[in-house]
CSV table of C-alpha atoms in Angstrom, one decimal:
chain,number,residue,atom,x,y,z
A,1,GLY,CA,105.4,219.0,186.1
A,2,GLU,CA,103.7,220.8,189.2
A,3,SER,CA,105.9,222.5,191.5
A,4,VAL,CA,106.2,224.7,194.5
A,5,GLY,CA,109.0,227.2,194.7
A,6,LEU,CA,110.6,230.1,196.8
A,7,HIS,CA,111.8,233.6,195.4
A,8,LEU,CA,114.5,233.8,197.9
A,9,PRO,CA,116.9,231.1,199.0
A,10,THR,CA,118.4,233.0,201.9
A,11,LEU,CA,116.7,235.9,204.0
A,12,SER,CA,118.9,237.9,206.6
A,13,VAL,CA,117.0,240.2,209.2
A,14,GLN,CA,117.9,242.0,212.3
A,15,GLU,CA,116.6,240.6,215.5
A,16,GLY,CA,113.1,242.5,216.3
A,17,ASP,CA,112.3,243.1,212.7
A,18,ASN,CA,109.4,241.4,210.8
A,19,SER,CA,110.3,238.7,208.3
A,20,ILE,CA,108.4,237.8,205.2
A,21,ILE,CA,109.2,234.6,203.4
A,22,ASN,CA,107.5,234.1,200.0
A,23,CYS,CA,106.4,231.1,198.0
A,24,ALA,CA,104.9,230.5,194.6
A,25,TYR,CA,102.9,227.4,193.6
A,26,SER,CA,101.8,226.3,190.3
A,27,ASN,CA,99.0,223.7,191.0
A,28,SER,CA,95.9,225.6,190.8
A,29,ALA,CA,94.0,222.6,192.0
A,30,SER,CA,95.9,222.9,195.5
A,31,ASP,CA,93.5,223.5,198.3
A,32,TYR,CA,95.6,222.9,201.6
A,33,PHE,CA,99.0,224.9,202.3
A,34,ILE,CA,101.3,224.3,205.2
A,35,TRP,CA,104.6,226.2,206.3
A,36,TYR,CA,107.2,224.1,207.9
A,37,LYS,CA,110.4,225.2,209.9
A,38,GLN,CA,113.4,223.0,209.9
A,39,GLU,CA,116.2,223.6,212.3
A,40,SER,CA,119.6,222.1,211.8
A,41,GLY,CA,119.8,218.4,212.4
A,42,LYS,CA,116.0,218.3,212.9
A,43,GLY,CA,112.9,217.3,211.0
A,44,PRO,CA,110.5,219.8,209.5
A,45,GLN,CA,108.3,221.3,212.3
A,46,PHE,CA,104.6,222.3,211.6
A,47,ILE,CA,104.2,226.3,211.9
A,48,ILE,CA,100.9,227.1,210.3
A,49,ASP,CA,98.5,225.8,207.7
A,50,ILE,CA,95.7,227.4,205.7
A,51,ARG,CA,93.0,226.1,203.4
A,52,SER,CA,92.0,227.6,200.0
A,53,ASN,CA,88.8,228.9,201.2
A,54,MET,CA,90.8,231.5,203.4
A,55,ASP,CA,93.2,234.1,202.4
A,56,LYS,CA,94.7,235.0,205.7
A,57,ARG,CA,95.4,232.9,209.1
A,58,GLN,CA,97.2,234.2,212.0
A,59,GLY,CA,99.0,232.2,214.8
A,60,GLN,CA,101.4,233.3,217.6
A,61,ARG,CA,103.8,235.8,216.0
A,62,VAL,CA,103.2,234.3,212.4
A,63,THR,CA,100.7,235.0,209.6
A,64,VAL,CA,100.1,233.1,206.4
A,65,LEU,CA,98.6,235.0,203.6
A,66,LEU,CA,97.2,233.2,200.4
A,67,ASN,CA,96.5,234.8,197.1
A,68,LYS,CA,94.9,232.3,194.8
A,69,THR,CA,94.8,234.6,191.9
A,70,VAL,CA,98.5,234.7,191.5
A,71,LYS,CA,99.2,231.4,193.2
A,72,HIS,CA,101.3,233.1,195.9
A,73,LEU,CA,101.8,232.3,199.5
A,74,SER,CA,103.7,234.1,202.2
A,75,LEU,CA,104.8,233.6,205.9
A,76,GLN,CA,105.1,236.6,208.0
A,77,ILE,CA,107.0,236.5,211.3
A,78,ALA,CA,106.7,239.2,213.7
A,79,ALA,CA,109.4,240.6,215.9
A,80,THR,CA,111.8,237.9,214.7
A,81,GLN,CA,114.0,236.2,217.2
A,82,PRO,CA,117.3,234.5,216.9
A,83,GLY,CA,115.4,231.1,217.7
A,84,ASP,CA,113.7,231.7,214.4
A,85,SER,CA,116.8,231.0,212.4
A,86,ALA,CA,116.1,228.0,210.2
A,87,VAL,CA,115.1,226.8,206.9
A,88,TYR,CA,111.4,227.4,206.0
A,89,PHE,CA,109.5,225.4,203.6
A,90,CYS,CA,106.0,225.8,202.1
A,91,ALA,CA,104.1,222.6,201.1
A,92,GLU,CA,100.9,222.3,199.2
A,93,ALA,CA,98.3,219.4,198.7
A,94,SER,CA,95.7,218.9,196.1
A,95,PRO,CA,92.7,216.7,196.3
A,96,PRO,CA,91.9,213.8,196.3
A,97,PRO,CA,93.5,213.5,199.8
A,98,GLY,CA,93.9,209.9,199.6
A,99,ARG,CA,96.2,210.0,196.5
A,100,ARG,CA,98.4,212.9,197.1
A,101,ALA,CA,101.4,213.6,199.6
A,102,LEU,CA,102.5,217.1,200.3
A,103,THR,CA,104.7,218.7,197.6
A,104,PHE,CA,107.4,220.9,199.1
A,105,GLY,CA,109.1,223.9,197.9
A,106,SER,CA,112.9,224.3,197.8
A,107,GLY,CA,113.0,226.4,201.2
A,108,THR,CA,114.4,229.6,202.3
A,109,ARG,CA,117.0,230.0,205.0
A,110,LEU,CA,116.2,232.7,207.4
A,111,GLN,CA,119.3,234.3,209.3
A,112,VAL,CA,118.5,236.4,212.2
A,113,GLN,CA,121.2,238.8,213.1
A,114,PRO,CA,121.6,240.0,216.9
B,1,ASP,CA,107.3,210.0,224.4
B,2,THR,CA,108.6,210.9,220.9
B,3,ALA,CA,105.9,211.0,218.3
B,4,VAL,CA,107.9,209.7,215.2
B,5,SER,CA,111.0,208.0,215.8
B,6,GLN,CA,113.5,206.8,213.1
B,7,THR,CA,116.6,204.5,213.6
B,8,PRO,CA,119.5,204.8,213.1
B,9,LYS,CA,120.1,208.6,213.0
B,10,TYR,CA,123.2,208.3,211.3
B,11,LEU,CA,124.3,205.4,208.6
B,12,VAL,CA,127.7,205.3,206.9
B,13,THR,CA,128.0,202.2,204.6
B,14,GLN,CA,129.9,201.2,201.5
B,15,MET,CA,128.7,201.0,197.8
B,16,GLY,CA,126.8,197.8,197.2
B,17,ASN,CA,125.7,197.0,200.7
B,18,ASP,CA,122.1,196.7,201.8
B,19,LYS,CA,120.7,198.6,204.7
B,20,SER,CA,117.3,199.3,206.4
B,21,ILE,CA,115.9,202.5,208.3
B,22,LYS,CA,113.1,202.0,210.7
B,23,CYS,CA,110.4,204.3,211.6
B,24,GLU,CA,107.6,204.0,214.1
B,25,GLN,CA,104.8,206.6,215.1
B,26,ASN,CA,102.8,206.6,218.5
B,27,LEU,CA,100.3,209.3,217.4
B,28,GLY,CA,97.6,206.7,216.0
B,29,HIS,CA,98.1,208.3,212.5
B,30,ASP,CA,96.7,206.2,209.7
B,31,THR,CA,99.3,207.3,206.9
B,32,MET,CA,102.9,207.4,207.0
B,33,TYR,CA,105.5,208.6,204.5
B,34,TRP,CA,109.2,208.4,203.3
B,35,TYR,CA,110.8,211.6,202.1
B,36,LYS,CA,114.2,212.2,200.7
B,37,GLN,CA,116.0,215.3,201.5
B,38,ASP,CA,119.2,216.1,199.2
B,39,SER,CA,122.1,218.2,200.0
B,40,LYS,CA,120.2,221.3,198.5
B,41,LYS,CA,117.4,220.8,201.3
B,42,PHE,CA,114.9,219.6,198.7
B,43,LEU,CA,112.3,217.2,200.1
B,44,LYS,CA,110.9,214.8,197.7
B,45,ILE,CA,108.2,212.2,198.5
B,46,MET,CA,109.3,208.5,198.1
B,47,PHE,CA,106.5,206.5,199.4
B,48,SER,CA,103.2,206.8,201.3
B,49,TYR,CA,101.2,203.9,203.1
B,50,ASN,CA,97.8,204.3,204.5
B,51,ASN,CA,96.9,201.4,207.0
B,52,LYS,CA,99.6,199.2,205.8
B,53,GLU,CA,98.5,199.5,202.0
B,54,LEU,CA,101.1,201.3,199.6
B,55,ILE,CA,99.3,204.2,198.1
B,56,ILE,CA,102.1,206.4,196.6
B,57,ASN,CA,105.1,205.2,195.0
B,58,GLU,CA,106.9,207.8,193.2
B,59,THR,CA,109.7,207.4,190.7
B,60,VAL,CA,112.2,205.7,193.0
B,61,PRO,CA,114.6,202.8,192.0
B,62,ASN,CA,113.2,199.4,192.7
B,63,ARG,CA,116.3,198.9,195.0
B,64,PHE,CA,114.2,201.0,197.5
B,65,SER,CA,111.4,198.8,199.0
B,66,PRO,CA,109.1,200.0,201.8
B,67,LYS,CA,107.5,197.8,204.3
B,68,SER,CA,104.8,198.4,206.7
B,69,PRO,CA,103.9,195.5,209.0
B,70,ASP,CA,101.1,197.5,210.9
B,71,LYS,CA,100.0,201.0,210.6
B,72,ALA,CA,102.4,202.3,213.3
B,73,HIS,CA,105.6,201.1,211.4
B,74,LEU,CA,107.1,201.8,208.1
B,75,ASN,CA,110.5,200.6,207.2
B,76,LEU,CA,112.8,201.4,204.4
B,77,HIS,CA,115.2,198.8,202.8
B,78,ILE,CA,117.6,199.7,200.3
B,79,ASN,CA,119.6,197.3,198.3
B,80,SER,CA,122.9,197.9,196.3
B,81,LEU,CA,123.4,201.1,197.9
B,82,GLU,CA,125.1,203.8,195.4
B,83,LEU,CA,126.8,207.1,196.0
B,84,GLY,CA,123.8,209.0,195.0
B,85,ASP,CA,121.6,207.5,197.6
B,86,SER,CA,123.4,209.6,200.1
B,87,ALA,CA,120.9,212.0,201.6
B,88,VAL,CA,118.8,212.5,204.7
B,89,TYR,CA,115.6,210.4,204.8
B,90,PHE,CA,112.7,211.4,206.7
B,91,CYS,CA,109.8,209.6,208.0
B,92,ALA,CA,106.4,211.3,208.5
B,93,SER,CA,102.9,210.5,209.5
B,94,SER,CA,99.5,212.2,209.3
B,95,PRO,CA,96.1,211.4,210.6
B,96,ARG,CA,94.7,211.5,206.8
B,97,THR,CA,96.6,211.4,203.5
B,98,GLY,CA,97.4,215.2,202.6
B,99,GLY,CA,96.8,216.4,206.0
B,100,ASP,CA,99.4,217.9,208.4
B,101,TYR,CA,102.5,215.9,208.9
B,102,THR,CA,104.5,215.0,212.0
B,103,PHE,CA,108.2,214.3,211.0
B,104,GLY,CA,110.9,212.3,212.6
B,105,SER,CA,114.3,213.7,213.2
B,106,GLY,CA,115.9,212.0,210.1
B,107,THR,CA,118.3,209.4,209.0
B,108,ARG,CA,121.5,210.7,207.5
B,109,LEU,CA,122.8,208.2,205.0
B,110,THR,CA,126.3,208.5,203.6
B,111,VAL,CA,127.4,206.0,201.0
B,112,VAL,CA,131.2,205.7,200.6
C-alpha cells in the first residue's frame, strides 16, 4: 500500500552543525507535506509544512525541500541545538481533503552531541 | 489554556477490562482524530471525525469504538483489552481534514 518512509532511523550531529533528515514517499497524489517534532513524553509538534506547488520553504532555522520527481522530502535544521534532540516525522496528505488523514513516516531520531 | 487535552495520561489495566480515553480541543477545529503509536514510534490513524460524523475508520478491531458528543470532544472506548493494545494513543484536531494537526500529549496504555 501507500507509505511514507525515512532513510535514517537515527542521526547524531554535533551542536552547531546543520542537520538533514530525509523522507521518501510513495503516493504521487500527495499534495501536502508536514514535518513534526516529537520530544519524549509529548505529542508530535508542527514544525513546517509545504504544498506540492512549491519545492522549498523556509522557517526559523528550518528549511523543507520537496522533490516531486523522485518523491523525496527533506528537513534541514541550521545550527542544531541540544533542544532539537527529538524524533522527527514527515507526514503526507492527498486529496480529497475530506477523506484522508495524514500518513506518517516511521520517524528519525536526532541526537545532538554537546 | 491547553489546546488538545487527553485524559488520563497513563492507564494501566488488566486484560479483558473495558476502558475509555477522553479528548477535548478548544481550538474550534472541525475535525478530530485518534492515532496509535506503537513501541517503534510508528503513528497510525485509527479514526477521524468531522463535526461529529465518522469519516475515517481504518482497519481497527471493533473492540475500539469512538464517540463524538460534539465537535470539541472525541472519546475512545476499548472493550476486552488485549496485550497488543498496549501503546500510546494520541488525539489530534485540525481546522480541516488533512490540514495541519494539533496533537494532545498522549495516553500511555499498558495492558497487563
